[in-house]
Tab-separated table of C-alpha atoms in Angstrom:
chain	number	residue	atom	x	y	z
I	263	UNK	CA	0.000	0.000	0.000
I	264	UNK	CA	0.718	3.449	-1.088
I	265	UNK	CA	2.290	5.500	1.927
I	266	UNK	CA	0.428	8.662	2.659
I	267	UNK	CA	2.409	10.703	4.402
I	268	UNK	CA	-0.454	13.368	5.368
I	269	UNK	CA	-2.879	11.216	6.459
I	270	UNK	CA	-0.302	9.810	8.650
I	271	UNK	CA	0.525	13.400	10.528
I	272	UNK	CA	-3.025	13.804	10.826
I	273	UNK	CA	-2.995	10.583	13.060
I	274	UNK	CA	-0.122	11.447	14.471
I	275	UNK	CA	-1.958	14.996	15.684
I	276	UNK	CA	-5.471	13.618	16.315
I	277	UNK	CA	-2.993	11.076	18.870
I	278	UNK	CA	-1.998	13.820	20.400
I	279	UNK	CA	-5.070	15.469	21.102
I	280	UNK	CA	-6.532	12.158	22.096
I	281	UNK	CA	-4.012	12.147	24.782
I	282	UNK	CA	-4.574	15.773	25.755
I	283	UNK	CA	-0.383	16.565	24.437
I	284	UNK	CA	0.532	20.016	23.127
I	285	UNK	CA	0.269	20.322	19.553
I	286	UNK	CA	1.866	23.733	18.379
I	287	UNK	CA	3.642	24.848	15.006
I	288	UNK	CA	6.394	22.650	15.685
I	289	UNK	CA	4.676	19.597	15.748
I	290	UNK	CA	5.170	18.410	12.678
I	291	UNK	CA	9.103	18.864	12.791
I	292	UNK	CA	8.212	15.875	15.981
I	293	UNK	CA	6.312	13.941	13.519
I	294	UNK	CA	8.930	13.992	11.022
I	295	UNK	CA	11.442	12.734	13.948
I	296	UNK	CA	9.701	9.780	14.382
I	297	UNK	CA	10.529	7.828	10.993
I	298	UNK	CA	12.418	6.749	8.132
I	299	UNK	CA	9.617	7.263	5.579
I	300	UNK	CA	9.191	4.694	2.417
I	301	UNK	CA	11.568	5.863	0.278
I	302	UNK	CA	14.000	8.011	1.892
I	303	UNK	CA	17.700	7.011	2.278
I	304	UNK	CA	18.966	5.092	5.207
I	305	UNK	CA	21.917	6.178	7.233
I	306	UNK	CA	23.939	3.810	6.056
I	307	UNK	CA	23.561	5.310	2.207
I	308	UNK	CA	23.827	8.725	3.352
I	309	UNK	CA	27.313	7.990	5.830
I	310	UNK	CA	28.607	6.026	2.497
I	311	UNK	CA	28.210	9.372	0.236
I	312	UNK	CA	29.793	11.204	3.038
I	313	UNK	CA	32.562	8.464	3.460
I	314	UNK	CA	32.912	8.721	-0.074
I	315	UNK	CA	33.646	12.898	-0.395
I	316	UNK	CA	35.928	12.551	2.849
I	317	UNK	CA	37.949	10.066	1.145
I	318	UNK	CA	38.276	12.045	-1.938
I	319	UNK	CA	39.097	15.318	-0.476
I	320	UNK	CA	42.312	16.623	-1.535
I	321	UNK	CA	42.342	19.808	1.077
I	322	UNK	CA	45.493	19.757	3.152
I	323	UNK	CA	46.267	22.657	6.324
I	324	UNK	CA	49.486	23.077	6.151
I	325	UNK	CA	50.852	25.247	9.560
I	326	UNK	CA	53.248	27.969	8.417
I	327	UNK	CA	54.729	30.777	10.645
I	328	UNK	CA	51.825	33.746	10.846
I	329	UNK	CA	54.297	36.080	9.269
I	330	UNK	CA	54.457	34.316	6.014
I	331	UNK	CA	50.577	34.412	5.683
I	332	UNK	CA	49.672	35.794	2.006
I	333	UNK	CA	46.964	38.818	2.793
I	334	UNK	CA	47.329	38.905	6.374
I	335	UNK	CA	49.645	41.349	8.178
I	336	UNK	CA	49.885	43.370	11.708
I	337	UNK	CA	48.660	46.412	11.860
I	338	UNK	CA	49.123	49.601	13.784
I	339	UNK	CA	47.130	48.185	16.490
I	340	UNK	CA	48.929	45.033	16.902
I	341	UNK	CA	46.061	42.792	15.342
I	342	UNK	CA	46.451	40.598	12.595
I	343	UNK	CA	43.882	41.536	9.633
I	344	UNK	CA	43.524	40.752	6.263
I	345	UNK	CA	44.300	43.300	3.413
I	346	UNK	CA	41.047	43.555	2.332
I	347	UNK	CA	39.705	44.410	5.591
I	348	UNK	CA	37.310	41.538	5.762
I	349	UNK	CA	36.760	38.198	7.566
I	350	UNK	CA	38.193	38.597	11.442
I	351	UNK	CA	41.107	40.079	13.347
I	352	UNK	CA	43.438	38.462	16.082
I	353	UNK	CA	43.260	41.148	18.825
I	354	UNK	CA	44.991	40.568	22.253
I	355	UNK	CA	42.675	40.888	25.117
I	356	UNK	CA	43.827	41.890	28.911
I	357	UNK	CA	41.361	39.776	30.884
I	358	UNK	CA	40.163	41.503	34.392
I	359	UNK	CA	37.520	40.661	37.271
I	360	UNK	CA	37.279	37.179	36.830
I	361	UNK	CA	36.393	36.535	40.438
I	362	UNK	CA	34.154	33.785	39.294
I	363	UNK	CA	36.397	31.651	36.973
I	364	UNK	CA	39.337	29.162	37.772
I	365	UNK	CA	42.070	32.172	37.121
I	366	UNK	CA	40.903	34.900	39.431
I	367	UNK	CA	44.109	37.470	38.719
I	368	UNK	CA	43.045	37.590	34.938
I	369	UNK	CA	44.875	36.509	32.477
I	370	UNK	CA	45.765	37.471	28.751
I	371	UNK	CA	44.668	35.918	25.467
I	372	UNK	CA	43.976	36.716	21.506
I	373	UNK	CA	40.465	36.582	20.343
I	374	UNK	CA	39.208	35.998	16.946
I	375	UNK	CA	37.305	39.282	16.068
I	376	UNK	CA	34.648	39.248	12.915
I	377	UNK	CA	34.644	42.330	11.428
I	378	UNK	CA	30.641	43.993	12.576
I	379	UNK	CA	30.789	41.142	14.645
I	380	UNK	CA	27.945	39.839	12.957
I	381	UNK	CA	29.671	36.685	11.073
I	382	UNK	CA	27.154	35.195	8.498
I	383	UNK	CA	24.451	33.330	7.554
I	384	UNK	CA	23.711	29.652	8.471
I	385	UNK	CA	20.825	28.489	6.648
I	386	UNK	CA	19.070	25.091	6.196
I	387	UNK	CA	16.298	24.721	3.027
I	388	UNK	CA	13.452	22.516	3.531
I	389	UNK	CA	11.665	21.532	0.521
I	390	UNK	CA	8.613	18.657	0.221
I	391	UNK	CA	9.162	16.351	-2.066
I	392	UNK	CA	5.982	13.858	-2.676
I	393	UNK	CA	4.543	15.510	0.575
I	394	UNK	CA	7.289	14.717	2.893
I	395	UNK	CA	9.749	17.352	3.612
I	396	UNK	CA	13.845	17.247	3.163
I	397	UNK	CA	16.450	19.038	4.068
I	398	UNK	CA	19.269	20.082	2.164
I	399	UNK	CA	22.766	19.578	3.615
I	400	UNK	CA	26.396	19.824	2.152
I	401	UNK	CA	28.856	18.038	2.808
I	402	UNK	CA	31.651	20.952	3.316
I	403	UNK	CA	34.949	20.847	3.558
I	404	UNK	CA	36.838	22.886	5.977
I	405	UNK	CA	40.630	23.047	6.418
I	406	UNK	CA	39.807	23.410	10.607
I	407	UNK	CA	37.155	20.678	10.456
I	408	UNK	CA	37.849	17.068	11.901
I	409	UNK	CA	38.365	14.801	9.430
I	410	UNK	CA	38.053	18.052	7.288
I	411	UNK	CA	34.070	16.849	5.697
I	412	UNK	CA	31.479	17.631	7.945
I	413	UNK	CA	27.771	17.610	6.727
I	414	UNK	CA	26.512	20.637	7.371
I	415	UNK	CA	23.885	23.473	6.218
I	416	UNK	CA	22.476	24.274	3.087
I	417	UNK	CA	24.157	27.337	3.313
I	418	UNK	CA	27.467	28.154	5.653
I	419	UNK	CA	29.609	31.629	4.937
I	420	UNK	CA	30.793	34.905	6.488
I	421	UNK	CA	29.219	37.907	5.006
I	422	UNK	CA	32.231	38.970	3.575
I	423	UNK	CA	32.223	35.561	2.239
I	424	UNK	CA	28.811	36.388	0.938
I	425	UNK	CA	30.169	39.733	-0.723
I	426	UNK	CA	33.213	37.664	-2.425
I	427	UNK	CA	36.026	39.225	-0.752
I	428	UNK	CA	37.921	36.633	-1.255
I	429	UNK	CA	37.769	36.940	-5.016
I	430	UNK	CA	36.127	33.130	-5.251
I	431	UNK	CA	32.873	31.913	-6.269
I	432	UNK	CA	29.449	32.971	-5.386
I	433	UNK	CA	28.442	31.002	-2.751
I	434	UNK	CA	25.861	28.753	-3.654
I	435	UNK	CA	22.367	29.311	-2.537
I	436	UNK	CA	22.863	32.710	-0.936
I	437	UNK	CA	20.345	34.138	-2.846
I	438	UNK	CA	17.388	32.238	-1.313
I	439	UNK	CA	18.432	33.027	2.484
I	440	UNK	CA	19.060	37.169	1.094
I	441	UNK	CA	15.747	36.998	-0.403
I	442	UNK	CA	13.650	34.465	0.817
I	443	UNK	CA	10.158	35.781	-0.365
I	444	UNK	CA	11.708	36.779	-4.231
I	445	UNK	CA	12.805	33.499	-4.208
I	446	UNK	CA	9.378	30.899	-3.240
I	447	UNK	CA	10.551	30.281	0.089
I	448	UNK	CA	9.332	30.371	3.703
I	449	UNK	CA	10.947	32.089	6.567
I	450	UNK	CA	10.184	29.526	9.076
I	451	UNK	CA	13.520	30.165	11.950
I	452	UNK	CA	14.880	33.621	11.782
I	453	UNK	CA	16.942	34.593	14.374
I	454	UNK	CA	20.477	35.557	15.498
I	455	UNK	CA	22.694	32.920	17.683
I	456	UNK	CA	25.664	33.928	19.609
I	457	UNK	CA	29.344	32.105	19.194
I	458	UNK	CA	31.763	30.667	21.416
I	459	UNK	CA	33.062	33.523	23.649
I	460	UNK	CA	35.949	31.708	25.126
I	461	UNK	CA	37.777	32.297	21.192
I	462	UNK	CA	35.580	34.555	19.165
I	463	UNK	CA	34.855	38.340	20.779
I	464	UNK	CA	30.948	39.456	20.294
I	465	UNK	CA	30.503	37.154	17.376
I	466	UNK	CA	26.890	36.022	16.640
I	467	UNK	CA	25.412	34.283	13.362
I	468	UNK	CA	21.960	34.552	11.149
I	469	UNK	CA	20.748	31.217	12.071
I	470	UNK	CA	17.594	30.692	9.322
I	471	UNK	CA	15.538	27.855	8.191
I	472	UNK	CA	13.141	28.249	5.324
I	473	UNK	CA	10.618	26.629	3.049
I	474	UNK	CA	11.346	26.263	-0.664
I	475	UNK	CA	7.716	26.058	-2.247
I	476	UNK	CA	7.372	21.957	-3.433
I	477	UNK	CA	6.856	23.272	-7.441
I	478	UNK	CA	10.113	25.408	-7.773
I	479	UNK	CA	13.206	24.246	-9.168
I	480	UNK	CA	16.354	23.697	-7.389
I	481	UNK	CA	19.307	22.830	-9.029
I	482	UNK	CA	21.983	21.142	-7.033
I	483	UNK	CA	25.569	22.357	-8.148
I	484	UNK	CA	27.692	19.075	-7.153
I	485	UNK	CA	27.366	15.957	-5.425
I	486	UNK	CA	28.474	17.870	-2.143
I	487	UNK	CA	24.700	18.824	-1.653
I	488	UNK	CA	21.746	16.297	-1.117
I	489	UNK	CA	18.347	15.838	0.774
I	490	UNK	CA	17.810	13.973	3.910
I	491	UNK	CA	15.053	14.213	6.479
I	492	UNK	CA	14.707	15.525	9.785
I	493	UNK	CA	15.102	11.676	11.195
I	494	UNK	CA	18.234	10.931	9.144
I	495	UNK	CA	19.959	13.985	10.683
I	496	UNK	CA	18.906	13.088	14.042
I	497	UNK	CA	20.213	10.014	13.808
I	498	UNK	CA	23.252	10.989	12.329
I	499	UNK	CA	23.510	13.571	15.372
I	500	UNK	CA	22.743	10.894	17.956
I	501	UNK	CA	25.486	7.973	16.788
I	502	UNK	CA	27.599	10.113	14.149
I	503	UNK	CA	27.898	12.967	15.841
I	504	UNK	CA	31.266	14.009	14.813
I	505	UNK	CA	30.518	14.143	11.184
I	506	UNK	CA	27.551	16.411	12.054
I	507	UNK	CA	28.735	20.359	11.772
I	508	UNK	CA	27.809	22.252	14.996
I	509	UNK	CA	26.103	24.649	12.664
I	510	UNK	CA	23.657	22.436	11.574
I	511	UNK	CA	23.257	21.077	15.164
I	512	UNK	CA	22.213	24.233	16.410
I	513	UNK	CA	19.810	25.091	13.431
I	514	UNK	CA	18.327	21.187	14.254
I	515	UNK	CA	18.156	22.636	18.344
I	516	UNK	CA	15.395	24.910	17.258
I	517	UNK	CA	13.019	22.482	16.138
């Protein structure tokens, strides 16, 4: 028999209400928790396409001394910033009052400092495809990641990123998260998420999720990008965990 997945989340809700449960906007992100649906991939396919990328990765992070970085110099103010005045600085912070931590003289440290503070957008596209919803993930490559391919967000840059300062490519899907409604999509999570504050001063993200209408077109540009569900990433979260990117981690933490 035919699987019909909206008949099934109206069981799932009319269960609910049965049993006298809440049943708010997010309860179909619970439903979709609950199951591998006929016809989605299992873990095991989507952890040998991931398996696969790592293995064929050819970035290397080489360490070389910080004053034979290309672009990056000190500046009048001591910090270490890039010529085009983009991306971060390393600033060196004098650390006082900390009456409440381990090290209660102080102490000294650098900080990574995004220029505006403000350091990007992380955004995760959700798009129904025979009624049930995916989620599009990339596996990215990072030269500071472990095992440098993590699966992460549709979408993962720095605004300069965003505005090419690094001379590169567009990154890919930008435009849907800059202009959601010009583009069919959804705003369904909007909101801005602060960083780790032990390494990166002030820096908070544009953590989004939206809805790309089921009828539009979306090309995929490589085979870095594909759609899982809400239960594959969970999964992948609960026993794979350090394949999953924190980034999409926190966007999953919403729902």
């Amino acid at each position: 028999m035919e699987f019909d997945y909206k008949q099934k989340l109206k069981e799932f809700i009319h269960g609910l209400h049965m049993q006298n449960l809440i049943v708010d906007e997010f309860v179909e992100f619970k439903f979709e928790s609950l199951h591998n649906f006929p016809g989605t991939e299992s873990i095991k396919e989507i952890k040998d396409w991931y398996l696969a990328l790592r293995k064929n990765s050819t970035m290397v992070a080489n360490r070389v001394p910080l004053n034979e970085l290309k672009e990056w110099s000190l500046d009048e103010n001591g910090s270490i910033v890039h010529s085009s005045g983009e991306f971060f600085r390393v600033e060196g912070y004098r650390i006082i009052g900390t009456d409440s931590r381990e090290v209660q003289k102080g102490w000294d440290q650098p900080f990574l400092t995004q220029e505006g503070f403000d350091g990007g957008i992380l955004g995760l596209v959700r798009k129904r495809i025979n009624d049930i919803p995916f989620y599009l993930v990339e596996a990215k490559e990072e030269p500071g990641n472990y095992n440098i391919v993590q699966i992460s967000t549709t979408l993962q840059a720095t605004f300069s990123n965003i505005k090419r300062a690094h001379k590169g490519k567009k990154t890919n899907f930008s435009d849907l998260f800059l202009n959601p409604e010009k583009n069919n999509c959804k705003v369904l999570i909007d909101q801005w998420t602060s960083e780790d504050g032990g390494r990166l001063f002030n820096k908070r993200n544009r953590s989004m999720l939206i809805e790309l209408s089921e009828d539009a077109d979306i090309e995929l540009p490589n085979d870095r990008f594909k759609w899982i569900t809400l239960f594959n990433i969970k999964e992948l979260i609960r026993h794979e965990n350090a394949i999953v990117a924190p980034h999409l981690r926190g966007i999953i933490s919403f729902i």
